[in-house]
Coordinates of C-alpha atoms in Angstrom, one line a residue:
M1 CA 1.5 -24.6 5.4
S2 CA 4.9 -25.0 3.8
M3 CA 7.8 -22.6 4.1
K4 CA 7.0 -21.1 0.6
D5 CA 3.5 -20.3 1.8
W6 CA 4.8 -18.4 4.8
I7 CA 7.3 -16.5 2.8
L8 CA 4.6 -15.5 0.2
L9 CA 2.3 -14.5 3.0
G10 CA 5.1 -12.3 4.6
V11 CA 5.8 -10.6 1.3
L12 CA 2.1 -9.9 0.8
L13 CA 1.8 -8.4 4.3
V14 CA 4.9 -6.2 3.8
A15 CA 3.5 -5.0 0.4
A16 CA 0.1 -4.2 1.9
L17 CA 1.7 -2.3 4.8
W18 CA 3.9 -0.3 2.4
W19 CA 0.9 0.6 0.2
W20 CA -1.2 1.6 3.3
L21 CA 1.6 3.9 4.6
R22 CA 2.0 5.6 1.2
Q23 CA -1.8 6.1 0.9
R24 CA -1.8 7.6 4.4
R25 CA 0.9 10.1 3.6
R26 CA -0.6 11.1 0.3
K27 CA -3.8 12.4 1.9
I28 CA -1.8 15.0 3.9
Q29 CA -0.7 17.8 1.7
G30 CA 1.7 20.5 2.7
G31 CA 4.6 22.7 1.8
K32 CA 8.2 23.0 2.6
V33 CA 9.3 24.3 5.9
G34 CA 10.4 27.9 5.6
S35 CA 11.5 30.5 8.1
V36 CA 7.9 31.1 9.4
H37 CA 8.3 28.7 12.3
K38 CA 12.1 28.8 12.6
K39 CA 12.2 28.9 16.4
A40 CA 9.6 26.1 16.6
V41 CA 11.6 24.0 14.2
Q42 CA 14.7 24.5 16.3
L43 CA 12.8 23.4 19.5
L44 CA 11.4 20.3 17.7
E45 CA 14.7 19.2 16.4
A46 CA 16.3 19.7 19.8
A47 CA 13.5 17.4 21.2
G48 CA 14.3 14.7 18.6
Y49 CA 11.6 15.4 16.0
E50 CA 12.1 15.6 12.2
V51 CA 10.0 18.2 10.5
L52 CA 8.4 16.8 7.3
K53 CA 5.9 19.5 6.1
A54 CA 4.7 22.9 6.8
T55 CA 1.0 23.7 7.0
P56 CA -0.2 20.1 6.5
T57 CA -3.7 20.1 5.0
V58 CA -6.4 17.4 4.7
N59 CA -9.2 18.2 2.3
V60 CA -12.6 17.0 3.6
R61 CA -15.9 16.8 1.8
M62 CA -19.1 17.0 3.9
E63 CA -22.5 16.3 2.5
I64 CA -25.8 17.6 3.9
D65 CA -28.9 16.2 2.2
G66 CA -26.8 15.3 -0.8
Q67 CA -25.3 18.8 -1.2
P68 CA -21.4 18.7 -1.0
Y69 CA -19.6 21.2 1.2
P70 CA -15.8 20.9 0.8
F71 CA -13.4 22.4 3.3
A72 CA -9.8 21.9 4.5
I73 CA -8.4 21.2 8.0
K74 CA -4.9 22.6 8.5
S75 CA -2.2 22.4 11.2
D76 CA 1.1 24.2 11.5
L77 CA 3.6 21.3 11.0
L78 CA 3.8 17.6 10.3
V79 CA 6.6 16.0 12.3
K80 CA 8.1 12.5 12.9
R81 CA 9.8 10.9 15.9
G82 CA 10.7 7.3 16.5
G83 CA 8.8 6.2 13.3
R84 CA 5.6 7.9 14.5
L85 CA 3.8 10.8 12.8
F86 CA 2.5 13.8 14.7
V87 CA 0.8 17.1 13.8
A88 CA 2.3 20.1 15.6
H89 CA 0.7 23.3 16.7
V90 CA 2.9 26.4 17.3
R91 CA 1.8 28.6 20.2
K92 CA 3.5 32.0 20.1
E93 CA 1.5 33.5 23.0
A94 CA 2.9 33.3 26.5
K95 CA -0.6 32.8 27.9
A96 CA -1.0 29.5 29.6
I97 CA -3.4 26.9 28.2
R98 CA -4.9 23.8 29.7
L99 CA -4.5 21.0 27.2
H100 CA -6.9 18.8 29.2
S101 CA -9.7 21.4 29.0
K102 CA -12.7 20.4 26.9
V103 CA -12.0 22.9 24.1
W104 CA -8.4 21.8 23.6
R105 CA -9.1 18.1 24.1
E106 CA -11.7 18.1 21.3
R107 CA -9.5 20.1 19.0
L108 CA -6.4 17.9 19.5
L109 CA -8.4 14.7 19.2
R110 CA -10.0 16.0 16.0
D111 CA -6.6 16.7 14.5
A112 CA -5.2 13.4 15.6
L113 CA -8.1 11.6 13.9
V114 CA -8.3 13.7 10.8
F115 CA -4.5 13.6 10.1
R116 CA -4.4 9.9 11.1
V117 CA -1.3 10.5 13.3
S118 CA -0.1 9.1 16.6
G119 CA -0.7 12.4 18.4
V120 CA -0.3 16.1 18.5
V121 CA 2.8 18.1 19.5
M122 CA 2.3 21.5 21.1
I123 CA 5.2 23.9 20.8
H124 CA 5.2 26.9 23.2
V125 CA 7.7 29.2 21.5
E126 CA 7.8 31.8 24.3
K127 CA 8.3 29.2 27.0
E128 CA 10.6 27.1 24.8
K129 CA 8.6 24.0 25.7
V130 CA 7.4 21.0 23.6
Q131 CA 4.5 18.8 24.8
E132 CA 3.4 15.6 23.2
V133 CA -0.3 14.6 23.4
C134 CA -1.4 11.1 22.6
F135 CA -4.9 9.6 22.7
H136 CA -5.8 6.0 23.3
L137 CA -9.2 4.9 22.1

């Protein structure tokens, strides 16, 4: 392959990557960040995250025997750090939770897969603690 071919291939790969990233973000709807999660936003920003959207939503359509059943999956915030996207859950209760328990594992994995993000960030407002959960499949 000549140098022109390599350059053309590189331009096509960059264009495909750009298109894929735009499509990925378009599927996640959400609003502007207001004062609802003010303390959580402060904790996230102190930990180096950039808050992109409040209440990110992905609309899903399920079919059972050809009958459509639309529904939405929501989270609290969509955040970014180091070029990676995360959904964030805001916990206002002081009650301790075990993120490695079956219930939380399944919920966090579901959100990571549905929102197509690198992981899930848990914000414990009362404890002023931020935890990042990543899955490797």
